[in-house]
Amino acid sequence: MLKARWRGYEIDSSEAAYEAQVPQSEQPSTLVRGLLTSGYFVRSYYLLFEEPLTRLRDFIRTHGDLEDALTAKTLKHLETQTAKFDPTSYKASRIGVRAIESILNYAGTYRQELLETETFRFELTEGQKRTREDYGYDEEFEPGSLVEEEHYYSEEEIPLDGVVLLLSCSLIPASKLSPGEQKRAYKLVHDSYKEVGLLDEMDGWGWESPRNYVQENINRRHSITLRVRLNPDATFTVTGRWMDDGQFIFPYYDYLLGLAAKKTRVKIGTYCL
């Protein structure tokens, strides 16, 4: 179900990514809720980008039919969520899966209207503009055009245009997997470490009793982002990134995302940058 595209590993601060196309454009919430509640994500989600929710709230206040059940429910979630926003704090606000589902249901239902009003139209940030100048990009980014995320080495470079939801999430540690899944996850990461010679290198680490670094590394939460984007053709994509950063733990993410995808009955592609 999951198709992996291997592009090699980077020892420096490299990232890896996943992407899924929403098969039914009116139902991005079905895919996202399925992934988040698959049992392979920690049930704790934080907003990394608040502006889309503020804009959607204002759109509903201006254009929404408040007699409609979905509209009224979504507006209630948005007002509750935006009340948590604190512009003086760097701490991300937490959001629940019911709010996520309602927001994405509404965005899917009214996607054409949201495109026409440019509700999720965002310019590049000042940091992104500077990066593009430093890297010498040949083409300028035009808001409203298709964002092809695989062309961006760092998540910070990816345009926010079209983003409806951007979350910080985590995949569960291996200790929370079934015995069979734990065994498979361990073997995948162990083989990855062995292939690049990392096991031999780690044998010389530490002064006390030997440590199982593979087990230690998979027995922790694994941070990952989840981004829902409304594309110019009124389709949705669900994407995300994580730091591989020379840890050679790509197979763990690949495996768990594959399990989540199989349970949700969607296709997810993964790749290193």
GROMACS .gro file of C-alpha atoms in nm:
model
  273
    1MET     CA    1   0.000   0.000   0.000
    2LEU     CA    2   0.289   0.234   0.072
    3LYS     CA    3   0.528   0.309  -0.210
    4ALA     CA    4   0.872   0.418  -0.098
    5ARG     CA    5   1.110   0.609  -0.321
    6TRP     CA    6   1.465   0.590  -0.191
    7ARG     CA    7   1.697   0.877  -0.267
    8GLY     CA    8   1.982   0.792  -0.029
    9TYR     CA    9   2.070   0.930   0.310
   10GLU     CA   10   2.229   1.255   0.411
   11ILE     CA   11   2.455   1.281   0.716
   12ASP     CA   12   2.375   1.649   0.766
   13SER     CA   13   2.034   1.787   0.867
   14SER     CA   14   1.837   1.609   0.600
   15GLU     CA   15   1.464   1.565   0.594
   16ALA     CA   16   1.235   1.292   0.473
   17ALA     CA   17   0.877   1.329   0.357
   18TYR     CA   18   0.549   1.158   0.280
   19GLU     CA   19   0.259   1.253   0.055
   20ALA     CA   20  -0.093   1.127  -0.004
   21GLN     CA   21  -0.355   1.236  -0.254
   22VAL     CA   22  -0.706   1.263  -0.112
   23PRO     CA   23  -0.911   1.029  -0.336
   24GLN     CA   24  -1.239   1.214  -0.279
   25SER     CA   25  -1.182   1.590  -0.281
   26GLU     CA   26  -1.486   1.662  -0.067
   27GLN     CA   27  -1.362   1.435   0.211
   28PRO     CA   28  -1.008   1.526   0.323
   29SER     CA   29  -1.125   1.470   0.680
   30THR     CA   30  -1.177   1.096   0.616
   31LEU     CA   31  -0.812   1.044   0.524
   32VAL     CA   32  -0.669   1.265   0.797
   33ARG     CA   33  -0.890   1.128   1.073
   34GLY     CA   34  -0.810   0.775   0.956
   35LEU     CA   35  -0.436   0.836   0.981
   36LEU     CA   36  -0.446   1.019   1.313
   37THR     CA   37  -0.670   0.758   1.477
   38SER     CA   38  -0.504   0.456   1.314
   39GLY     CA   39  -0.322   0.371   1.636
   40TYR     CA   40   0.019   0.462   1.493
   41PHE     CA   41   0.005   0.833   1.579
   42VAL     CA   42   0.027   0.966   1.932
   43ARG     CA   43  -0.309   1.128   2.005
   44SER     CA   44  -0.171   1.474   2.066
   45TYR     CA   45  -0.175   1.733   1.788
   46TYR     CA   46  -0.050   2.093   1.783
   47LEU     CA   47  -0.112   2.375   1.537
   48LEU     CA   48   0.203   2.505   1.368
   49PHE     CA   49   0.020   2.764   1.155
   50GLU     CA   50  -0.277   2.948   1.304
   51GLU     CA   51  -0.370   3.197   1.031
   52PRO     CA   52  -0.575   2.951   0.816
   53LEU     CA   53  -0.814   2.890   1.105
   54THR     CA   54  -0.859   3.261   1.166
   55ARG     CA   55  -0.931   3.317   0.798
   56LEU     CA   56  -1.175   3.027   0.781
   57ARG     CA   57  -1.358   3.158   1.087
   58ASP     CA   58  -1.390   3.500   0.923
   59PHE     CA   59  -1.505   3.341   0.596
   60ILE     CA   60  -1.784   3.156   0.774
   61ARG     CA   61  -1.891   3.468   0.964
   62THR     CA   62  -1.915   3.658   0.637
   63HIS     CA   63  -2.038   3.397   0.389
   64GLY     CA   64  -2.158   3.097   0.589
   65ASP     CA   65  -2.513   2.976   0.638
   66LEU     CA   66  -2.528   2.958   1.016
   67GLU     CA   67  -2.851   2.759   0.995
   68ASP     CA   68  -2.653   2.476   0.837
   69ALA     CA   69  -2.543   2.216   1.094
   70LEU     CA   70  -2.191   2.165   0.954
   71THR     CA   71  -2.131   2.539   0.926
   72ALA     CA   72  -2.251   2.609   1.280
   73LYS     CA   73  -2.046   2.324   1.426
   74THR     CA   74  -1.732   2.426   1.239
   75LEU     CA   75  -1.766   2.789   1.345
   76LYS     CA   76  -1.801   2.680   1.707
   77HIS     CA   77  -1.482   2.474   1.684
   78LEU     CA   78  -1.299   2.761   1.514
   79GLU     CA   79  -1.407   3.018   1.771
   80THR     CA   80  -1.299   2.786   2.053
   81GLN     CA   81  -0.965   2.720   1.884
   82THR     CA   82  -0.882   3.078   1.784
   83ALA     CA   83  -0.960   3.195   2.138
   84LYS     CA   84  -0.652   2.995   2.245
   85PHE     CA   85  -0.418   3.182   2.011
   86ASP     CA   86  -0.161   3.396   2.190
   87PRO     CA   87   0.049   3.616   1.958
   88THR     CA   88   0.298   3.679   2.240
   89SER     CA   89   0.374   3.310   2.287
   90TYR     CA   90   0.580   3.069   2.077
   91LYS     CA   91   0.392   2.773   2.221
   92ALA     CA   92   0.166   2.598   1.971
   93SER     CA   93  -0.196   2.547   2.068
   94ARG     CA   94  -0.333   2.197   2.094
   95ILE     CA   95  -0.623   2.088   1.872
   96GLY     CA   96  -0.852   1.787   1.901
   97VAL     CA   97  -0.942   1.538   1.631
   98ARG     CA   98  -1.311   1.641   1.634
   99ALA     CA   99  -1.217   2.000   1.554
  100ILE     CA  100  -0.978   1.878   1.282
  101GLU     CA  101  -1.250   1.661   1.130
  102SER     CA  102  -1.510   1.939   1.131
  103ILE     CA  103  -1.272   2.196   0.981
  104LEU     CA  104  -1.167   1.961   0.701
  105ASN     CA  105  -1.526   1.853   0.635
  106TYR     CA  106  -1.619   2.217   0.587
  107ALA     CA  107  -1.313   2.289   0.370
  108GLY     CA  108  -1.395   1.989   0.152
  109THR     CA  109  -1.760   2.085   0.114
  110TYR     CA  110  -1.692   2.451   0.030
  111ARG     CA  111  -1.357   2.411  -0.145
  112GLN     CA  112  -1.465   2.597  -0.460
  113GLU     CA  113  -1.593   2.895  -0.261
  114LEU     CA  114  -1.274   2.900  -0.054
  115LEU     CA  115  -1.064   2.903  -0.371
  116GLU     CA  116  -1.271   3.181  -0.526
  117THR     CA  117  -1.236   3.402  -0.218
  118GLU     CA  118  -0.865   3.315  -0.186
  119THR     CA  119  -0.920   3.232   0.180
  120PHE     CA  120  -0.602   3.023   0.197
  121ARG     CA  121  -0.391   3.238  -0.036
  122PHE     CA  122  -0.056   3.308   0.133
  123GLU     CA  123   0.252   3.491   0.012
  124LEU     CA  124   0.602   3.364   0.085
  125THR     CA  125   0.736   3.456   0.428
  126GLU     CA  126   1.026   3.697   0.449
  127GLY     CA  127   1.251   3.407   0.549
  128GLN     CA  128   1.141   3.207   0.244
  129LYS     CA  129   1.209   3.503   0.015
  130ARG     CA  130   1.560   3.539   0.155
  131THR     CA  131   1.624   3.167   0.115
  132ARG     CA  132   1.515   3.176  -0.248
  133GLU     CA  133   1.752   3.467  -0.311
  134ASP     CA  134   2.038   3.287  -0.136
  135TYR     CA  135   1.979   2.966  -0.332
  136GLY     CA  136   1.927   3.150  -0.660
  137TYR     CA  137   1.592   3.002  -0.757
  138ASP     CA  138   1.530   3.061  -1.127
  139GLU     CA  139   1.152   3.090  -1.101
  140GLU     CA  140   0.951   3.314  -0.873
  141PHE     CA  141   0.674   3.154  -0.674
  142GLU     CA  142   0.328   3.279  -0.765
  143PRO     CA  143   0.058   3.237  -0.498
  144GLY     CA  144  -0.228   3.037  -0.643
  145SER     CA  145   0.001   2.800  -0.833
  146LEU     CA  146   0.055   2.432  -0.755
  147VAL     CA  147   0.308   2.367  -0.477
  148GLU     CA  148   0.532   2.069  -0.553
  149GLU     CA  149   0.685   1.998  -0.215
  150GLU     CA  150   0.946   1.750  -0.333
  151HIS     CA  151   1.139   2.040  -0.485
  152TYR     CA  152   1.204   2.192  -0.143
  153TYR     CA  153   1.495   2.058   0.063
  154SER     CA  154   1.374   2.204   0.393
  155GLU     CA  155   1.021   2.220   0.531
  156GLU     CA  156   1.078   2.585   0.618
  157GLU     CA  157   1.115   2.658   0.246
  158ILE     CA  158   0.778   2.506   0.150
  159PRO     CA  159   0.522   2.778   0.061
  160LEU     CA  160   0.221   2.805   0.290
  161ASP     CA  161  -0.010   2.895   0.004
  162GLY     CA  162  -0.320   2.675   0.009
  163VAL     CA  163  -0.250   2.529   0.354
  164VAL     CA  164  -0.570   2.459   0.547
  165LEU     CA  165  -0.409   2.280   0.839
  166LEU     CA  166  -0.049   2.231   0.956
  167LEU     CA  167   0.004   2.006   1.257
  168SER     CA  168   0.289   1.882   1.469
  169CYS     CA  169   0.237   1.514   1.548
  170SER     CA  170   0.432   1.208   1.661
  171LEU     CA  171   0.444   0.845   1.562
  172ILE     CA  172   0.421   0.602   1.852
  173PRO     CA  173   0.733   0.434   1.996
  174ALA     CA  174   0.801   0.073   1.904
  175SER     CA  175   0.712  -0.034   2.257
  176LYS     CA  176   0.347   0.044   2.172
  177LEU     CA  177   0.343  -0.182   1.866
  178SER     CA  178   0.225  -0.541   1.862
  179PRO     CA  179   0.500  -0.803   1.919
  180GLY     CA  180   0.511  -0.889   1.551
  181GLU     CA  181   0.525  -0.524   1.448
  182GLN     CA  182   0.798  -0.456   1.704
  183LYS     CA  183   1.008  -0.739   1.563
  184ARG     CA  184   0.964  -0.614   1.207
  185ALA     CA  185   1.039  -0.250   1.299
  186TYR     CA  186   1.354  -0.354   1.486
  187LYS     CA  187   1.482  -0.560   1.194
  188LEU     CA  188   1.423  -0.279   0.944
  189VAL     CA  189   1.615  -0.021   1.148
  190HIS     CA  190   1.886  -0.272   1.250
  191ASP     CA  191   1.945  -0.360   0.885
  192SER     CA  192   1.960   0.009   0.797
  193TYR     CA  193   2.223   0.074   1.066
  194LYS     CA  194   2.420  -0.231   0.955
  195GLU     CA  195   2.412  -0.132   0.589
  196VAL     CA  196   2.582   0.204   0.655
  197GLY     CA  197   2.827   0.070   0.914
  198LEU     CA  198   2.661   0.248   1.205
  199LEU     CA  199   2.640  -0.065   1.421
  200ASP     CA  200   3.018  -0.111   1.416
  201GLU     CA  201   3.069   0.255   1.500
  202MET     CA  202   2.828   0.243   1.794
  203ASP     CA  203   3.004  -0.057   1.945
  204GLY     CA  204   3.272   0.182   2.067
  205TRP     CA  205   3.031   0.426   2.228
  206GLY     CA  206   2.995   0.437   2.606
  207TRP     CA  207   3.204   0.301   2.893
  208GLU     CA  208   2.950   0.084   3.072
  209SER     CA  209   2.758  -0.225   2.968
  210PRO     CA  210   2.672  -0.256   2.595
  211ARG     CA  211   2.363  -0.062   2.489
  212ASN     CA  212   2.113  -0.154   2.223
  213TYR     CA  213   2.104   0.176   2.034
  214VAL     CA  214   1.858   0.047   1.777
  215GLN     CA  215   1.606  -0.041   2.046
  216GLU     CA  216   1.663   0.287   2.226
  217ASN     CA  217   1.607   0.486   1.910
  218ILE     CA  218   1.283   0.317   1.810
  219ASN     CA  219   1.146   0.319   2.166
  220ARG     CA  220   1.077   0.690   2.162
  221ARG     CA  221   0.819   0.915   2.003
  222HIS     CA  222   0.903   1.022   1.650
  223SER     CA  223   0.808   1.377   1.554
  224ILE     CA  224   0.639   1.436   1.219
  225THR     CA  225   0.430   1.709   1.062
  226LEU     CA  226   0.097   1.679   0.882
  227ARG     CA  227  -0.006   1.940   0.628
  228VAL     CA  228  -0.339   1.957   0.443
  229ARG     CA  229  -0.328   2.172   0.131
  230LEU     CA  230  -0.611   2.287  -0.094
  231ASN     CA  231  -0.469   2.285  -0.447
  232PRO     CA  232  -0.564   2.524  -0.730
  233ASP     CA  233  -0.768   2.247  -0.900
  234ALA     CA  234  -0.981   2.203  -0.584
  235THR     CA  235  -0.811   1.875  -0.484
  236PHE     CA  236  -0.637   1.817  -0.153
  237THR     CA  237  -0.299   1.670  -0.066
  238VAL     CA  238  -0.183   1.549   0.274
  239THR     CA  239   0.191   1.578   0.327
  240GLY     CA  240   0.447   1.594   0.605
  241ARG     CA  241   0.815   1.596   0.694
  242TRP     CA  242   1.046   1.462   0.959
  243MET     CA  243   1.416   1.504   1.033
  244ASP     CA  244   1.617   1.203   0.928
  245ASP     CA  245   1.930   1.394   1.026
  246GLY     CA  246   2.176   1.110   0.975
  247GLN     CA  247   1.993   0.881   1.219
  248PHE     CA  248   1.915   0.627   0.947
  249ILE     CA  249   1.576   0.565   1.102
  250PHE     CA  250   1.384   0.626   0.778
  251PRO     CA  251   1.266   0.261   0.772
  252TYR     CA  252   1.081   0.308   1.103
  253TYR     CA  253   0.879   0.602   0.971
  254ASP     CA  254   0.829   0.426   0.640
  255TYR     CA  255   0.700   0.113   0.814
  256LEU     CA  256   0.461   0.290   1.053
  257LEU     CA  257   0.323   0.520   0.786
  258GLY     CA  258   0.268   0.210   0.575
  259LEU     CA  259   0.075   0.043   0.857
  260ALA     CA  260  -0.135   0.357   0.908
  261ALA     CA  261  -0.198   0.382   0.533
  262LYS     CA  262  -0.304   0.018   0.510
  263LYS     CA  263  -0.547   0.060   0.798
  264THR     CA  264  -0.687   0.378   0.645
  265ARG     CA  265  -0.694   0.224   0.295
  266VAL     CA  266  -0.498   0.503   0.130
  267LYS     CA  267  -0.172   0.522  -0.062
  268ILE     CA  268   0.121   0.712   0.083
  269GLY     CA  269   0.455   0.776  -0.086
  270THR     CA  270   0.769   0.838   0.122
  271TYR     CA  271   1.108   0.970   0.018
  272CYS     CA  272   1.431   1.125   0.147
  273LEU     CA  273   1.552   1.464   0.031
   0.00000   0.00000   0.00000
